[in-house]
C-alpha cells in the first residue's frame, strides 16, 4: 500500500475544519498536504472554483499532472459550479475531508463528482 494512502487513512475521523491544517481539524487541502508531507497554502482557489490557482499550488507542492490515478494520487474534482475538491485515491475509493459529514472519511467506488485532473508525487 502507498505511504500516502496509509497517512491519509490514519486521519479518518479527524473533524472537518475549513483551512484546517492539523489533526484538530482538516479541509481537503490540509488532508492532502499532511498525507503527502507537504506544506499547505491558505489561498488555493478551491472554494472559488479557480482551477488555475489550485493547479499552481499542486505544481508548487511538487506534484505533476498524470493520466489516470493510482493509490496515493490526488484527484481534483468539481463538486459544484464554483467549488473544487481534492481526494486521495486508495485503489478502491478515496479518502477526503467531507464537509457535509464533518470529518475525514473513506468512500468506496468512483468519485460522485466530475473528475478534472489527477496529480501524483511520483
mmCIF file of C-alpha atoms in Angstrom:
data_model
loop_
_atom_site.group_PDB
_atom_site.id
_atom_site.type_symbol
_atom_site.label_atom_id
_atom_site.label_comp_id
_atom_site.label_asym_id
_atom_site.label_seq_id
_atom_site.Cartn_x
_atom_site.Cartn_y
_atom_site.Cartn_z
ATOM 1 C CA UNK A 1 0.000 0.000 0.000
ATOM 2 C CA UNK A 2 1.124 3.555 -0.720
ATOM 3 C CA UNK A 3 2.578 5.511 2.224
ATOM 4 C CA UNK A 4 0.341 8.428 1.172
ATOM 5 C CA UNK A 5 -2.737 6.200 1.498
ATOM 6 C CA UNK A 6 -1.570 4.955 4.909
ATOM 7 C CA UNK A 7 -1.090 8.522 6.173
ATOM 8 C CA UNK A 8 -4.473 9.579 4.747
ATOM 9 C CA UNK A 9 -6.268 6.621 6.338
ATOM 10 C CA UNK A 10 -4.642 7.456 9.680
ATOM 11 C CA UNK A 11 -6.619 10.719 9.589
ATOM 12 C CA UNK A 12 -10.057 9.152 9.046
ATOM 13 C CA UNK A 13 -12.386 10.588 11.667
ATOM 14 C CA UNK A 14 -10.488 13.881 12.088
ATOM 15 C CA UNK A 15 -13.059 16.716 12.168
ATOM 16 C CA UNK A 16 -13.598 18.833 9.065
ATOM 17 C CA UNK A 17 -12.495 22.437 9.511
ATOM 18 C CA UNK A 18 -12.182 24.978 6.715
ATOM 19 C CA UNK A 19 -8.476 25.853 6.343
ATOM 20 C CA UNK A 20 -7.679 23.167 8.927
ATOM 21 C CA UNK A 21 -4.060 22.084 8.850
ATOM 22 C CA UNK A 22 -3.729 19.657 11.790
ATOM 23 C CA UNK A 23 -5.346 16.621 13.397
ATOM 24 C CA UNK A 24 -7.542 19.116 15.302
ATOM 25 C CA UNK A 25 -9.363 19.765 12.011
ATOM 26 C CA UNK A 26 -8.691 19.413 8.299
ATOM 27 C CA UNK A 27 -10.073 20.527 4.981
ATOM 28 C CA UNK A 28 -9.222 18.719 1.747
ATOM 29 C CA UNK A 29 -6.043 20.724 1.147
ATOM 30 C CA UNK A 30 -4.842 20.190 4.718
ATOM 31 C CA UNK A 31 -5.516 16.450 4.444
ATOM 32 C CA UNK A 32 -3.679 16.211 1.109
ATOM 33 C CA UNK A 33 -0.723 18.211 2.426
ATOM 34 C CA UNK A 34 -0.354 16.084 5.568
ATOM 35 C CA UNK A 35 -0.698 12.830 3.639
ATOM 36 C CA UNK A 36 1.879 13.990 1.094
ATOM 37 C CA UNK A 37 4.224 15.539 3.665
ATOM 38 C CA UNK A 38 3.943 18.981 2.042
ATOM 39 C CA UNK A 39 3.104 22.500 3.222
ATOM 40 C CA UNK A 40 -0.476 23.602 2.620
ATOM 41 C CA UNK A 41 -1.394 27.080 1.416
ATOM 42 C CA UNK A 42 -4.354 29.027 2.741
ATOM 43 C CA UNK A 43 -5.092 30.795 -0.574
ATOM 44 C CA UNK A 44 -5.560 27.970 -3.027
ATOM 45 C CA UNK A 45 -8.662 28.749 -5.071
ATOM 46 C CA UNK A 46 -10.751 25.642 -4.428
ATOM 47 C CA UNK A 47 -13.748 27.441 -2.939
ATOM 48 C CA UNK A 48 -13.760 29.972 -5.763
ATOM 49 C CA UNK A 49 -13.528 27.253 -8.387
ATOM 50 C CA UNK A 50 -10.248 28.747 -9.623
ATOM 51 C CA UNK A 51 -8.621 25.711 -11.215
ATOM 52 C CA UNK A 52 -5.573 27.706 -12.331
ATOM 53 C CA UNK A 53 -4.761 28.774 -8.777
ATOM 54 C CA UNK A 54 -5.324 25.225 -7.478
ATOM 55 C CA UNK A 55 -3.038 23.794 -10.160
ATOM 56 C CA UNK A 56 -0.349 26.359 -9.272
ATOM 57 C CA UNK A 57 -0.341 25.088 -5.671
ATOM 58 C CA UNK A 58 -0.266 21.448 -6.803
ATOM 59 C CA UNK A 59 2.735 22.128 -9.039
ATOM 60 C CA UNK A 60 4.478 24.190 -6.323
ATOM 61 C CA UNK A 61 3.951 21.269 -3.917
ATOM 62 C CA UNK A 62 5.997 19.092 -6.292
ATOM 63 C CA UNK A 63 3.105 17.206 -7.880
ATOM 64 C CA UNK A 64 2.739 16.546 -11.569
ATOM 65 C CA UNK A 65 -0.348 16.041 -13.656
ATOM 66 C CA UNK A 66 -0.856 12.423 -14.745
ATOM 67 C CA UNK A 67 -3.308 10.393 -16.787
ATOM 68 C CA UNK A 68 -5.341 8.031 -14.632
ATOM 69 C CA UNK A 69 -4.933 7.679 -10.920
ATOM 70 C CA UNK A 70 -3.083 5.197 -8.749
ATOM 71 C CA UNK A 71 -3.243 4.726 -4.977
ATOM 72 C CA UNK A 72 -1.770 7.814 -3.324
ATOM 73 C CA UNK A 73 -2.535 10.143 -6.234
ATOM 74 C CA UNK A 74 -4.759 13.197 -5.795
ATOM 75 C CA UNK A 75 -7.982 13.630 -7.715
ATOM 76 C CA UNK A 76 -9.063 17.217 -8.365
ATOM 77 C CA UNK A 77 -12.858 17.128 -8.689
ATOM 78 C CA UNK A 78 -15.685 19.654 -9.119
ATOM 79 C CA UNK A 79 -18.483 19.047 -6.572
ATOM 80 C CA UNK A 80 -20.249 22.294 -7.518
ATOM 81 C CA UNK A 81 -20.131 25.102 -10.096
ATOM 82 C CA UNK A 82 -17.783 27.299 -8.044
ATOM 83 C CA UNK A 83 -16.042 24.654 -5.980
ATOM 84 C CA UNK A 84 -13.100 22.299 -6.393
ATOM 85 C CA UNK A 85 -12.121 19.480 -4.056
ATOM 86 C CA UNK A 86 -9.118 17.182 -3.538
ATOM 87 C CA UNK A 87 -9.403 13.485 -2.754
ATOM 88 C CA UNK A 88 -6.707 10.849 -2.228
ATOM 89 C CA UNK A 89 -7.096 7.677 -4.303
ATOM 90 C CA UNK A 90 -6.827 4.432 -2.341
ATOM 91 C CA UNK A 91 -7.216 1.912 -5.159
ATOM 92 C CA UNK A 92 -10.765 1.032 -4.024
ATOM 93 C CA UNK A 93 -12.102 4.557 -3.477
ATOM 94 C CA UNK A 94 -10.995 7.825 -1.923
ATOM 95 C CA UNK A 95 -10.076 9.397 1.413
ATOM 96 C CA UNK A 96 -11.209 13.006 1.686
ATOM 97 C CA UNK A 97 -12.280 15.724 4.098
ATOM 98 C CA UNK A 98 -16.072 15.635 3.752
ATOM 99 C CA UNK A 99 -17.609 18.983 4.737
ATOM 100 C CA UNK A 100 -21.159 17.602 4.741
ATOM 101 C CA UNK A 101 -20.304 14.757 7.120
ATOM 102 C CA UNK A 102 -17.991 16.973 9.140
ATOM 103 C CA UNK A 103 -14.963 14.681 9.135
ATOM 104 C CA UNK A 104 -12.339 12.877 7.074
ATOM 105 C CA UNK A 105 -13.874 9.748 5.536
ATOM 106 C CA UNK A 106 -13.027 6.934 3.161
ATOM 107 C CA UNK A 107 -15.601 6.314 0.477
ATOM 108 C CA UNK A 108 -15.604 3.276 -1.788
ATOM 109 C CA UNK A 109 -16.004 3.353 -5.538
ATOM 110 C CA UNK A 110 -15.693 6.088 -8.107
ATOM 111 C CA UNK A 111 -15.925 9.808 -7.458
ATOM 112 C CA UNK A 112 -19.504 11.090 -7.211
ATOM 113 C CA UNK A 113 -18.257 14.380 -8.714
ATOM 114 C CA UNK A 114 -16.754 15.155 -12.127
ATOM 115 C CA UNK A 115 -13.041 14.356 -12.145
ATOM 116 C CA UNK A 116 -10.948 17.173 -13.610
ATOM 117 C CA UNK A 117 -7.340 16.001 -13.235
ATOM 118 C CA UNK A 118 -5.075 13.522 -11.469
ATOM 119 C CA UNK A 119 -1.908 14.617 -9.634
ATOM 120 C CA UNK A 120 0.990 12.441 -8.498
ATOM 121 C CA UNK A 121 4.076 12.844 -6.317
ATOM 122 C CA UNK A 122 5.902 10.100 -8.233
#
